C-alpha positions as protocol buffer text, in pm:
chain_id: "A"
residue {
  index: 1
  type: UNK
  ca { x: 14274 y: -8092 z: 1406 }
}
residue {
  index: 2
  type: UNK
  ca { x: 14568 y: -8304 z: 1300 }
}
residue {
  index: 3
  type: UNK
  ca { x: 14909 y: -8253 z: 1437 }
}
residue {
  index: 4
  type: UNK
  ca { x: 15118 y: -8147 z: 1129 }
}
residue {
  index: 5
  type: UNK
  ca { x: 15436 y: -8278 z: 1278 }
}
residue {
  index: 6
  type: UNK
  ca { x: 15296 y: -8615 z: 1351 }
}
residue {
  index: 7
  type: UNK
  ca { x: 15069 y: -8657 z: 1045 }
}
residue {
  index: 8
  type: UNK
  ca { x: 15241 y: -8485 z: 766 }
}
residue {
  index: 9
  type: UNK
  ca { x: 15149 y: -8719 z: 490 }
}
residue {
  index: 10
  type: UNK
  ca { x: 14774 y: -8710 z: 591 }
}
residue {
  index: 11
  type: UNK
  ca { x: 14753 y: -8338 z: 602 }
}
residue {
  index: 12
  type: UNK
  ca { x: 14932 y: -8315 z: 269 }
}
residue {
  index: 13
  type: UNK
  ca { x: 14680 y: -8561 z: 129 }
}
residue {
  index: 14
  type: UNK
  ca { x: 14380 y: -8372 z: 260 }
}
residue {
  index: 15
  type: UNK
  ca { x: 14533 y: -8055 z: 120 }
}
residue {
  index: 16
  type: UNK
  ca { x: 14602 y: -8223 z: -218 }
}
residue {
  index: 17
  type: UNK
  ca { x: 14270 y: -8402 z: -260 }
}
residue {
  index: 18
  type: UNK
  ca { x: 14041 y: -8086 z: -307 }
}
residue {
  index: 19
  type: UNK
  ca { x: 14300 y: -7954 z: -542 }
}
residue {
  index: 20
  type: UNK
  ca { x: 14277 y: -8264 z: -758 }
}
residue {
  index: 21
  type: UNK
  ca { x: 13903 y: -8274 z: -743 }
}
residue {
  index: 22
  type: UNK
  ca { x: 13877 y: -7901 z: -832 }
}
residue {
  index: 23
  type: UNK
  ca { x: 14107 y: -7956 z: -1128 }
}
residue {
  index: 24
  type: UNK
  ca { x: 13933 y: -8260 z: -1250 }
}
residue {
  index: 25
  type: UNK
  ca { x: 13584 y: -8115 z: -1232 }
}
residue {
  index: 26
  type: UNK
  ca { x: 13671 y: -7750 z: -1326 }
}
residue {
  index: 27
  type: UNK
  ca { x: 13394 y: -7774 z: -1584 }
}
residue {
  index: 28
  type: UNK
  ca { x: 13168 y: -8006 z: -1384 }
}
residue {
  index: 29
  type: UNK
  ca { x: 12846 y: -7831 z: -1489 }
}
residue {
  index: 30
  type: UNK
  ca { x: 12906 y: -7879 z: -1869 }
}
residue {
  index: 31
  type: UNK
  ca { x: 13015 y: -8234 z: -1807 }
}
residue {
  index: 32
  type: UNK
  ca { x: 12708 y: -8314 z: -1600 }
}
residue {
  index: 33
  type: UNK
  ca { x: 12487 y: -8166 z: -1861 }
}
residue {
  index: 34
  type: UNK
  ca { x: 12655 y: -8367 z: -2139 }
}
residue {
  index: 35
  type: UNK
  ca { x: 12615 y: -8680 z: -1925 }
}
residue {
  index: 36
  type: UNK
  ca { x: 12250 y: -8617 z: -1846 }
}
residue {
  index: 37
  type: UNK
  ca { x: 12185 y: -8550 z: -2213 }
}
residue {
  index: 38
  type: UNK
  ca { x: 12330 y: -8895 z: -2300 }
}
residue {
  index: 39
  type: UNK
  ca { x: 12168 y: -9058 z: -1995 }
}
residue {
  index: 40
  type: UNK
  ca { x: 11974 y: -9297 z: -2210 }
}
residue {
  index: 41
  type: UNK
  ca { x: 12298 y: -9470 z: -2298 }
}
residue {
  index: 42
  type: UNK
  ca { x: 12361 y: -9548 z: -1935 }
}
residue {
  index: 43
  type: UNK
  ca { x: 12591 y: -9843 z: -1977 }
}
residue {
  index: 44
  type: UNK
  ca { x: 12851 y: -9622 z: -2169 }
}
residue {
  index: 45
  type: UNK
  ca { x: 12804 y: -9370 z: -1909 }
}
residue {
  index: 46
  type: UNK
  ca { x: 12892 y: -9619 z: -1635 }
}
residue {
  index: 47
  type: UNK
  ca { x: 13189 y: -9747 z: -1835 }
}
residue {
  index: 48
  type: UNK
  ca { x: 13319 y: -9390 z: -1877 }
}
residue {
  index: 49
  type: UNK
  ca { x: 13272 y: -9290 z: -1516 }
}
residue {
  index: 50
  type: UNK
  ca { x: 13453 y: -9606 z: -1398 }
}
residue {
  index: 51
  type: UNK
  ca { x: 13734 y: -9528 z: -1643 }
}
residue {
  index: 52
  type: UNK
  ca { x: 13754 y: -9168 z: -1510 }
}
residue {
  index: 53
  type: UNK
  ca { x: 13749 y: -9279 z: -1156 }
}
residue {
  index: 54
  type: UNK
  ca { x: 14025 y: -9533 z: -1231 }
}
residue {
  index: 55
  type: UNK
  ca { x: 14238 y: -9251 z: -1406 }
}
residue {
  index: 56
  type: UNK
  ca { x: 14177 y: -9024 z: -1107 }
}
residue {
  index: 57
  type: UNK
  ca { x: 14269 y: -9287 z: -854 }
}
residue {
  index: 58
  type: UNK
  ca { x: 14584 y: -9369 z: -1047 }
}
residue {
  index: 59
  type: UNK
  ca { x: 14678 y: -8997 z: -1061 }
}
residue {
  index: 60
  type: UNK
  ca { x: 14603 y: -8960 z: -693 }
}
residue {
  index: 61
  type: UNK
  ca { x: 14827 y: -9251 z: -603 }
}
residue {
  index: 62
  type: UNK
  ca { x: 15100 y: -9097 z: -818 }
}
residue {
  index: 63
  type: UNK
  ca { x: 15059 y: -8768 z: -635 }
}
residue {
  index: 64
  type: UNK
  ca { x: 15066 y: -8955 z: -301 }
}
residue {
  index: 65
  type: UNK
  ca { x: 15393 y: -9122 z: -401 }
}
residue {
  index: 66
  type: UNK
  ca { x: 15538 y: -8777 z: -505 }
}
residue {
  index: 67
  type: UNK
  ca { x: 15419 y: -8619 z: -182 }
}
residue {
  index: 68
  type: UNK
  ca { x: 15553 y: -8913 z: 23 }
}
residue {
  index: 69
  type: UNK
  ca { x: 15891 y: -8864 z: -126 }
}
residue {
  index: 70
  type: UNK
  ca { x: 15887 y: -8490 z: -81 }
}
residue {
  index: 71
  type: UNK
  ca { x: 15759 y: -8493 z: 281 }
}
residue {
  index: 72
  type: UNK
  ca { x: 16096 y: -8444 z: 421 }
}
residue {
  index: 73
  type: UNK
  ca { x: 16134 y: -8129 z: 206 }
}
residue {
  index: 74
  type: UNK
  ca { x: 15787 y: -7968 z: 210 }
}
residue {
  index: 75
  type: UNK
  ca { x: 15833 y: -7786 z: 542 }
}
residue {
  index: 76
  type: UNK
  ca { x: 15692 y: -7457 z: 681 }
}
residue {
  index: 77
  type: UNK
  ca { x: 15913 y: -7190 z: 864 }
}
residue {
  index: 78
  type: UNK
  ca { x: 15853 y: -7330 z: 1194 }
}
residue {
  index: 79
  type: UNK
  ca { x: 15927 y: -7679 z: 1081 }
}
residue {
  index: 80
  type: UNK
  ca { x: 16231 y: -7553 z: 900 }
}
residue {
  index: 81
  type: UNK
  ca { x: 16349 y: -7387 z: 1223 }
}
residue {
  index: 82
  type: UNK
  ca { x: 16276 y: -7707 z: 1414 }
}
residue {
  index: 83
  type: UNK
  ca { x: 16459 y: -7901 z: 1147 }
}
residue {
  index: 84
  type: UNK
  ca { x: 16761 y: -7663 z: 1176 }
}
residue {
  index: 85
  type: UNK
  ca { x: 16762 y: -7677 z: 1549 }
}
residue {
  index: 86
  type: UNK
  ca { x: 16722 y: -8051 z: 1545 }
}
residue {
  index: 87
  type: UNK
  ca { x: 16964 y: -8151 z: 1285 }
}
residue {
  index: 88
  type: UNK
  ca { x: 17210 y: -7875 z: 1223 }
}
residue {
  index: 89
  type: UNK
  ca { x: 17231 y: -7663 z: 1539 }
}
residue {
  index: 90
  type: UNK
  ca { x: 17300 y: -7944 z: 1774 }
}
residue {
  index: 91
  type: UNK
  ca { x: 17664 y: -7940 z: 1828 }
}
residue {
  index: 92
  type: UNK
  ca { x: 17752 y: -7672 z: 1581 }
}
residue {
  index: 93
  type: UNK
  ca { x: 17817 y: -7292 z: 1591 }
}
residue {
  index: 94
  type: UNK
  ca { x: 17609 y: -7011 z: 1470 }
}
residue {
  index: 95
  type: UNK
  ca { x: 17875 y: -6937 z: 1210 }
}
residue {
  index: 96
  type: UNK
  ca { x: 17717 y: -7217 z: 989 }
}
residue {
  index: 97
  type: UNK
  ca { x: 17409 y: -7006 z: 918 }
}
residue {
  index: 98
  type: UNK
  ca { x: 17520 y: -6958 z: 556 }
}
residue {
  index: 99
  type: UNK
  ca { x: 17506 y: -7326 z: 514 }
}
residue {
  index: 100
  type: UNK
  ca { x: 17166 y: -7337 z: 665 }
}
residue {
  index: 101
  type: UNK
  ca { x: 17043 y: -7056 z: 430 }
}
residue {
  index: 102
  type: UNK
  ca { x: 17179 y: -7273 z: 142 }
}
residue {
  index: 103
  type: UNK
  ca { x: 16987 y: -7565 z: 271 }
}
residue {
  index: 104
  type: UNK
  ca { x: 16673 y: -7359 z: 293 }
}
residue {
  index: 105
  type: UNK
  ca { x: 16733 y: -7234 z: -58 }
}
residue {
  index: 106
  type: UNK
  ca { x: 16754 y: -7589 z: -176 }
}
residue {
  index: 107
  type: UNK
  ca { x: 16444 y: -7687 z: 24 }
}
residue {
  index: 108
  type: UNK
  ca { x: 16258 y: -7397 z: -138 }
}
residue {
  index: 109
  type: UNK
  ca { x: 16380 y: -7508 z: -480 }
}
residue {
  index: 110
  type: UNK
  ca { x: 16264 y: -7843 z: -401 }
}
residue {
  index: 111
  type: UNK
  ca { x: 15926 y: -7728 z: -278 }
}
residue {
  index: 112
  type: UNK
  ca { x: 15887 y: -7510 z: -597 }
}
residue {
  index: 113
  type: UNK
  ca { x: 15982 y: -7806 z: -818 }
}
residue {
  index: 114
  type: UNK
  ca { x: 15723 y: -8024 z: -640 }
}
residue {
  index: 115
  type: UNK
  ca { x: 15469 y: -7748 z: -688 }
}
residue {
  index: 116
  type: UNK
  ca { x: 15557 y: -7728 z: -1047 }
}
residue {
  index: 117
  type: UNK
  ca { x: 15525 y: -8106 z: -1067 }
}
residue {
  index: 118
  type: UNK
  ca { x: 15181 y: -8080 z: -910 }
}
residue {
  index: 119
  type: UNK
  ca { x: 15070 y: -7806 z: -1152 }
}
residue {
  index: 120
  type: UNK
  ca { x: 15194 y: -8024 z: -1437 }
}
residue {
  index: 121
  type: UNK
  ca { x: 15007 y: -8320 z: -1306 }
}
residue {
  index: 122
  type: UNK
  ca { x: 14710 y: -8088 z: -1272 }
}
residue {
  index: 123
  type: UNK
  ca { x: 14747 y: -7984 z: -1634 }
}
residue {
  index: 124
  type: UNK
  ca { x: 14797 y: -8330 z: -1746 }
}
residue {
  index: 125
  type: UNK
  ca { x: 14485 y: -8434 z: -1568 }
}
residue {
  index: 126
  type: UNK
  ca { x: 14288 y: -8146 z: -1724 }
}
residue {
  index: 127
  type: UNK
  ca { x: 14415 y: -8234 z: -2071 }
}
residue {
  index: 128
  type: UNK
  ca { x: 14334 y: -8610 z: -2016 }
}
residue {
  index: 129
  type: UNK
  ca { x: 13988 y: -8512 z: -1884 }
}
residue {
  index: 130
  type: UNK
  ca { x: 13925 y: -8309 z: -2194 }
}
residue {
  index: 131
  type: UNK
  ca { x: 14052 y: -8589 z: -2402 }
}
residue {
  index: 132
  type: UNK
  ca { x: 13811 y: -8815 z: -2235 }
}
residue {
  index: 133
  type: UNK
  ca { x: 13525 y: -8581 z: -2267 }
}
residue {
  index: 134
  type: UNK
  ca { x: 13612 y: -8560 z: -2637 }
}
residue {
  index: 135
  type: UNK
  ca { x: 13621 y: -8944 z: -2659 }
}
residue {
  index: 136
  type: UNK
  ca { x: 13296 y: -8970 z: -2472 }
}
residue {
  index: 137
  type: UNK
  ca { x: 13139 y: -8711 z: -2702 }
}
residue {
  index: 138
  type: UNK
  ca { x: 13278 y: -8894 z: -3006 }
}
residue {
  index: 139
  type: UNK
  ca { x: 13145 y: -9213 z: -2860 }
}
residue {
  index: 140
  type: UNK
  ca { x: 12801 y: -9070 z: -2795 }
}
residue {
  index: 141
  type: UNK
  ca { x: 12793 y: -8932 z: -3153 }
}
residue {
  index: 142
  type: UNK
  ca { x: 12884 y: -9271 z: -3283 }
}
residue {
  index: 143
  type: UNK
  ca { x: 12613 y: -9422 z: -3056 }
}
residue {
  index: 144
  type: UNK
  ca { x: 12375 y: -9167 z: -3204 }
}
residue {
  index: 145
  type: UNK
  ca { x: 12457 y: -9259 z: -3552 }
}
residue {
  index: 146
  type: UNK
  ca { x: 12426 y: -9632 z: -3471 }
}
residue {
  index: 147
  type: UNK
  ca { x: 12093 y: -9557 z: -3307 }
}
residue {
  index: 148
  type: UNK
  ca { x: 11974 y: -9363 z: -3613 }
}
residue {
  index: 149
  type: UNK
  ca { x: 12085 y: -9644 z: -3840 }
}
residue {
  index: 150
  type: UNK
  ca { x: 11913 y: -9881 z: -3609 }
}
residue {
  index: 151
  type: UNK
  ca { x: 11591 y: -9687 z: -3629 }
}
residue {
  index: 152
  type: UNK
  ca { x: 11622 y: -9673 z: -4004 }
}
residue {
  index: 153
  type: UNK
  ca { x: 11666 y: -10053 z: -4009 }
}
residue {
  index: 154
  type: UNK
  ca { x: 11389 y: -10095 z: -3771 }
}
residue {
  index: 155
  type: UNK
  ca { x: 11158 y: -9893 z: -3995 }
}
residue {
  index: 156
  type: UNK
  ca { x: 11267 y: -10086 z: -4299 }
}
residue {
  index: 157
  type: UNK
  ca { x: 11213 y: -10409 z: -4120 }
}
residue {
  index: 158
  type: UNK
  ca { x: 10864 y: -10296 z: -4004 }
}
residue {
  index: 159
  type: UNK
  ca { x: 10784 y: -10190 z: -4363 }
}
residue {
  index: 160
  type: UNK
  ca { x: 10905 y: -10538 z: -4487 }
}
residue {
  index: 161
  type: UNK
  ca { x: 10700 y: -10705 z: -4215 }
}
residue {
  index: 162
  type: UNK
  ca { x: 10394 y: -10511 z: -4314 }
}
residue {
  index: 163
  type: UNK
  ca { x: 10460 y: -10599 z: -4690 }
}
residue {
  index: 164
  type: UNK
  ca { x: 10523 y: -10969 z: -4582 }
}
residue {
  index: 165
  type: UNK
  ca { x: 10207 y: -10968 z: -4382 }
}
residue {
  index: 166
  type: UNK
  ca { x: 10004 y: -10849 z: -4681 }
}
residue {
  index: 167
  type: UNK
  ca { x: 10173 y: -11099 z: -4896 }
}
residue {
  index: 168
  type: UNK
  ca { x: 10098 y: -11374 z: -4636 }
}
residue {
  index: 169
  type: UNK
  ca { x: 9730 y: -11264 z: -4628 }
}
residue {
  index: 170
  type: UNK
  ca { x: 9709 y: -11286 z: -5002 }
}
residue {
  index: 171
  type: UNK
  ca { x: 9878 y: -11614 z: -5001 }
}
residue {
  index: 172
  type: UNK
  ca { x: 9630 y: -11739 z: -4731 }
}
residue {
  index: 173
  type: UNK
  ca { x: 9340 y: -11620 z: -4949 }
}
residue {
  index: 174
  type: UNK
  ca { x: 9487 y: -11798 z: -5250 }
}
residue {
  index: 175
  type: UNK
  ca { x: 9532 y: -12111 z: -5038 }
}
residue {
  index: 176
  type: UNK
  ca { x: 9169 y: -12090 z: -4932 }
}
residue {
  index: 177
  type: UNK
  ca { x: 9057 y: -12042 z: -5294 }
}
residue {
  index: 178
  type: UNK
  ca { x: 9278 y: -12323 z: -5405 }
}
residue {
  index: 179
  type: UNK
  ca { x: 9130 y: -12543 z: -5136 }
}
residue {
  index: 180
  type: UNK
  ca { x: 8786 y: -12467 z: -5256 }
}
residue {
  index: 181
  type: UNK
  ca { x: 8868 y: -12538 z: -5607 }
}
residue {
  index: 182
  type: UNK
  ca { x: 9036 y: -12865 z: -5485 }
}
residue {
  index: 183
  type: UNK
  ca { x: 8714 y: -12970 z: -5302 }
}
residue {
  index: 184
  type: UNK
  ca { x: 8518 y: -12883 z: -5612 }
}
residue {
  index: 185
  type: UNK
  ca { x: 8735 y: -13082 z: -5826 }
}
residue {
  index: 186
  type: UNK
  ca { x: 8712 y: -13376 z: -5588 }
}
residue {
  index: 187
  type: UNK
  ca { x: 8346 y: -13356 z: -5590 }
}
residue {
  index: 188
  type: UNK
  ca { x: 8344 y: -13356 z: -5969 }
}
residue {
  index: 189
  type: UNK
  ca { x: 8585 y: -13646 z: -5962 }
}
residue {
  index: 190
  type: UNK
  ca { x: 8351 y: -13833 z: -5731 }
}
residue {
  index: 191
  type: UNK
  ca { x: 8049 y: -13757 z: -5963 }
}
residue {
  index: 192
  type: UNK
  ca { x: 8266 y: -13857 z: -6268 }
}
residue {
  index: 193
  type: UNK
  ca { x: 8353 y: -14180 z: -6094 }
}
residue {
  index: 194
  type: UNK
  ca { x: 7989 y: -14251 z: -6019 }
}
residue {
  index: 195
  type: UNK
  ca { x: 7907 y: -14180 z: -6384 }
}
residue {
  index: 196
  type: UNK
  ca { x: 8182 y: -14409 z: -6495 }
}
residue {
  index: 197
  type: UNK
  ca { x: 8061 y: -14686 z: -6272 }
}
residue {
  index: 198
  type: UNK
  ca { x: 7709 y: -14629 z: -6424 }
}
residue {
  index: 199
  type: UNK
  ca { x: 7855 y: -14638 z: -6772 }
}
residue {
  index: 200
  type: UNK
  ca { x: 8050 y: -14948 z: -6701 }
}
residue {
  index: 201
  type: UNK
  ca { x: 7729 y: -15111 z: -6572 }
}
residue {
  index: 202
  type: UNK
  ca { x: 7536 y: -14988 z: -6878 }
}
residue {
  index: 203
  type: UNK
  ca { x: 7824 y: -15128 z: -7101 }
}
residue {
  index: 204
  type: UNK
  ca { x: 7800 y: -15456 z: -6932 }
}
residue {
  index: 205
  type: UNK
  ca { x: 7427 y: -15463 z: -6973 }
}
residue {
  index: 206
  type: UNK
  ca { x: 7471 y: -15364 z: -7346 }
}
residue {
  index: 207
  type: UNK
  ca { x: 7734 y: -15627 z: -7376 }
}
residue {
  index: 208
  type: UNK
  ca { x: 7493 y: -15885 z: -7218 }
}
residue {
  index: 209
  type: UNK
  ca { x: 7222 y: -15772 z: -7457 }
}
residue {
  index: 210
  type: UNK
  ca { x: 7463 y: -15775 z: -7756 }
}
residue {
  index: 211
  type: UNK
  ca { x: 7547 y: -16125 z: -7656 }
}
residue {
  index: 212
  type: UNK
  ca { x: 7182 y: -16217 z: -7640 }
}
residue {
  index: 213
  type: UNK
  ca { x: 7128 y: -16063 z: -7969 }
}
residue {
  index: 214
  type: UNK
  ca { x: 7420 y: -16251 z: -8119 }
}
residue {
  index: 215
  type: UNK
  ca { x: 7287 y: -16575 z: -7965 }
}
residue {
  index: 216
  type: UNK
  ca { x: 6944 y: -16491 z: -8118 }
}
residue {
  index: 217
  type: UNK
  ca { x: 7105 y: -16410 z: -8447 }
}
residue {
  index: 218
  type: UNK
  ca { x: 7296 y: -16744 z: -8433 }
}
residue {
  index: 219
  type: UNK
  ca { x: 6978 y: -16927 z: -8364 }
}
residue {
  index: 220
  type: UNK
  ca { x: 6807 y: -16735 z: -8638 }
}
residue {
  index: 221
  type: UNK
  ca { x: 7101 y: -16818 z: -8873 }
}
residue {
  index: 222
  type: UNK
  ca { x: 7070 y: -17181 z: -8780 }
}
residue {
  index: 223
  type: UNK
  ca { x: 6681 y: -17163 z: -8831 }
}
residue {
  index: 224
  type: UNK
  ca { x: 6741 y: -16992 z: -9159 }
}
residue {
  index: 225
  type: UNK
  ca { x: 6981 y: -17255 z: -9264 }
}
residue {
  index: 226
  type: UNK
  ca { x: 6726 y: -17524 z: -9160 }
}
residue {
  index: 227
  type: UNK
  ca { x: 6456 y: -17335 z: -9351 }
}
residue {
  index: 228
  type: UNK
  ca { x: 6690 y: -17304 z: -9651 }
}
residue {
  index: 229
  type: UNK
  ca { x: 6750 y: -17675 z: -9636 }
}
residue {
  index: 230
  type: UNK
  ca { x: 6379 y: -17739 z: -9598 }
}
residue {
  index: 231
  type: UNK
  ca { x: 6300 y: -17500 z: -9887 }
}
residue {
  index: 232
  type: UNK
  ca { x: 6552 y: -17680 z: -10097 }
}
residue {
  index: 233
  type: UNK
  ca { x: 6398 y: -18011 z: -10003 }
}
residue {
  index: 234
  type: UNK
  ca { x: 6046 y: -17864 z: -10072 }
}
residue {
  index: 235
  type: UNK
  ca { x: 6171 y: -17739 z: -10407 }
}
residue {
  index: 236
  type: UNK
  ca { x: 6312 y: -18076 z: -10488 }
}
residue {
  index: 237
  type: UNK
  ca { x: 5997 y: -18256 z: -10376 }
}
residue {
  index: 238
  type: UNK
  ca { x: 5792 y: -18003 z: -10567 }
}
residue {
  index: 239
  type: UNK
  ca { x: 6001 y: -18067 z: -10874 }
}
residue {
  index: 240
  type: UNK
  ca { x: 5979 y: -18433 z: -10828 }
}
residue {
  index: 241
  type: UNK
  ca { x: 5595 y: -18404 z: -10774 }
}
residue {
  index: 242
  type: UNK
  ca { x: 5562 y: -18190 z: -11088 }
}
residue {
  index: 243
  type: UNK
  ca { x: 5764 y: -18452 z: -11276 }
}
residue {
  index: 244
  type: UNK
  ca { x: 5543 y: -18728 z: -11148 }
}
residue {
  index: 245
  type: UNK
  ca { x: 5235 y: -18525 z: -11229 }
}
residue {
  index: 246
  type: UNK
  ca { x: 5352 y: -18458 z: -11570 }
}
residue {
  index: 247
  type: UNK
  ca { x: 5433 y: -18833 z: -11610 }
}
residue {
  index: 248
  type: UNK
  ca { x: 5089 y: -18925 z: -11486 }
}
residue {
  index: 249
  type: UNK
  ca { x: 4927 y: -18667 z: -11726 }
}
residue {
  index: 250
  type: UNK
  ca { x: 5130 y: -18812 z: -12007 }
}
residue {
  index: 251
  type: UNK
  ca { x: 5001 y: -19158 z: -11901 }
}
residue {
  index: 252
  type: UNK
  ca { x: 4649 y: -19032 z: -11873 }
}
residue {
  index: 253
  type: UNK
  ca { x: 4671 y: -18869 z: -12213 }
}
residue {
  index: 254
  type: UNK
  ca { x: 4813 y: -19182 z: -12353 }
}
residue {
  index: 255
  type: UNK
  ca { x: 4534 y: -19383 z: -12199 }
}
residue {
  index: 256
  type: UNK
  ca { x: 4271 y: -19142 z: -12345 }
}
residue {
  index: 257
  type: UNK
  ca { x: 4423 y: -19180 z: -12690 }
}
residue {
  index: 258
  type: UNK
  ca { x: 4411 y: -19554 z: -12650 }
}
residue {
  index: 259
  type: UNK
  ca { x: 4047 y: -19532 z: -12520 }
}
residue {
  index: 260
  type: UNK
  ca { x: 3940 y: -19345 z: -12821 }
}
residue {
  index: 261
  type: UNK
  ca { x: 4063 y: -19635 z: -13035 }
}
residue {
  index: 262
  type: UNK
  ca { x: 3886 y: -19892 z: -12819 }
}
residue {
  index: 263
  type: UNK
  ca { x: 3505 y: -19946 z: -12841 }
}
residue {
  index: 264
  type: UNK
  ca { x: 3296 y: -19739 z: -12608 }
}
residue {
  index: 265
  type: UNK
  ca { x: 3192 y: -19908 z: -12286 }
}
residue {
  index: 266
  type: UNK
  ca { x: 2861 y: -19858 z: -12088 }
}
residue {
  index: 267
  type: UNK
  ca { x: 2806 y: -19510 z: -11936 }
}
residue {
  index: 268
  type: UNK
  ca { x: 2801 y: -19624 z: -11574 }
}
residue {
  index: 269
  type: UNK
  ca { x: 3163 y: -19750 z: -11613 }
}
residue {
  index: 270
  type: UNK
  ca { x: 3259 y: -19419 z: -11762 }
}
residue {
  index: 271
  type: UNK
  ca { x: 3112 y: -19239 z: -11459 }
}
residue {
  index: 272
  type: UNK
  ca { x: 3299 y: -19458 z: -11212 }
}
residue {
  index: 273
  type: UNK
  ca { x: 3629 y: -19379 z: -11400 }
}
residue {
  index: 274
  type: UNK
  ca { x: 3563 y: -19000 z: -11373 }
}
residue {
  index: 275
  type: UNK
  ca { x: 3510 y: -19023 z: -10999 }
}
residue {
  index: 276
  type: UNK
  ca { x: 3835 y: -19214 z: -10963 }
}
residue {
  index: 277
  type: UNK
  ca { x: 4024 y: -18949 z: -11159 }
}
residue {
  index: 278
  type: UNK
  ca { x: 3865 y: -18674 z: -10943 }
}
residue {
  index: 279
  type: UNK
  ca { x: 3973 y: -18848 z: -10633 }
}
residue {
  index: 280
  type: UNK
  ca { x: 4323 y: -18905 z: -10760 }
}
residue {
  index: 281
  type: UNK
  ca { x: 4364 y: -18535 z: -10857 }
}
residue {
  index: 282
  type: UNK
  ca { x: 4247 y: -18425 z: -10508 }
}
residue {
  index: 283
  type: UNK
  ca { x: 4505 y: -18658 z: -10346 }
}
residue {
  index: 284
  type: UNK
  ca { x: 4777 y: -18513 z: -10570 }
}
residue {
  index: 285
  type: UNK
  ca { x: 4685 y: -18163 z: -10470 }
}
residue {
  index: 286
  type: UNK
  ca { x: 4682 y: -18247 z: -10101 }
}
residue {
  index: 287
  type: UNK
  ca { x: 5019 y: -18445 z: -10137 }
}
residue {
  index: 288
  type: UNK
  ca { x: 5235 y: -18281 z: -10399 }
}
């Protein structure tokens, strides 16, 4: 046990601490239930508890200062008697008891004032604790609303992600189809290029054949020109031969007419002339 005379401040603190704790946690069960209900938001709980602890510590320090100031006046009856005997009765008469009673009254008033101050501090602490509880509840309600909005946003985001995944799958399918079409188009282009190469080769062959045909036509034209010139010459030679034949016939006719007027010669001579005429006509037929 502590000696009250020697350790007044300690004893007063020990007496004051349960009072403050009881006043602070008068409704501790409800408070603990609310805290356990919102235990999922533990970081806000930690902040709120540290804030409450700070407020309580500040209030305890204020009460300590008040009690330290009122230690000289917060006395029991025995201490008051000791105080009277120590301070007032030493060297004074007992006729001053009225003054001592007045001092006791003033001490009682001071003691009551201090008690009233403590009660006011208690009430202030209770009101502040209620305000803190209300703030905590409002914060938790705000956190609930934020969490509900976050859940809604998450649901919307998941829905959008599902839709985007479906769109991505459809896009991938389209890309695969487009890639297949591109491959087919490339194959067709390769075939077309091969066909074009073959067509070019055929065109080159056709051009070569055409050139050959033109060359043959040119040769044929030259030959036809030569033939035309030869036919012209043949026609000319035939015309000249016909003219020569006609001249010879005319000469022969003239000779015949002259022979009729001349005396007839022996027959063997006439036979030789006929033979010569036959040979001459054969030569003319062979060489027109």
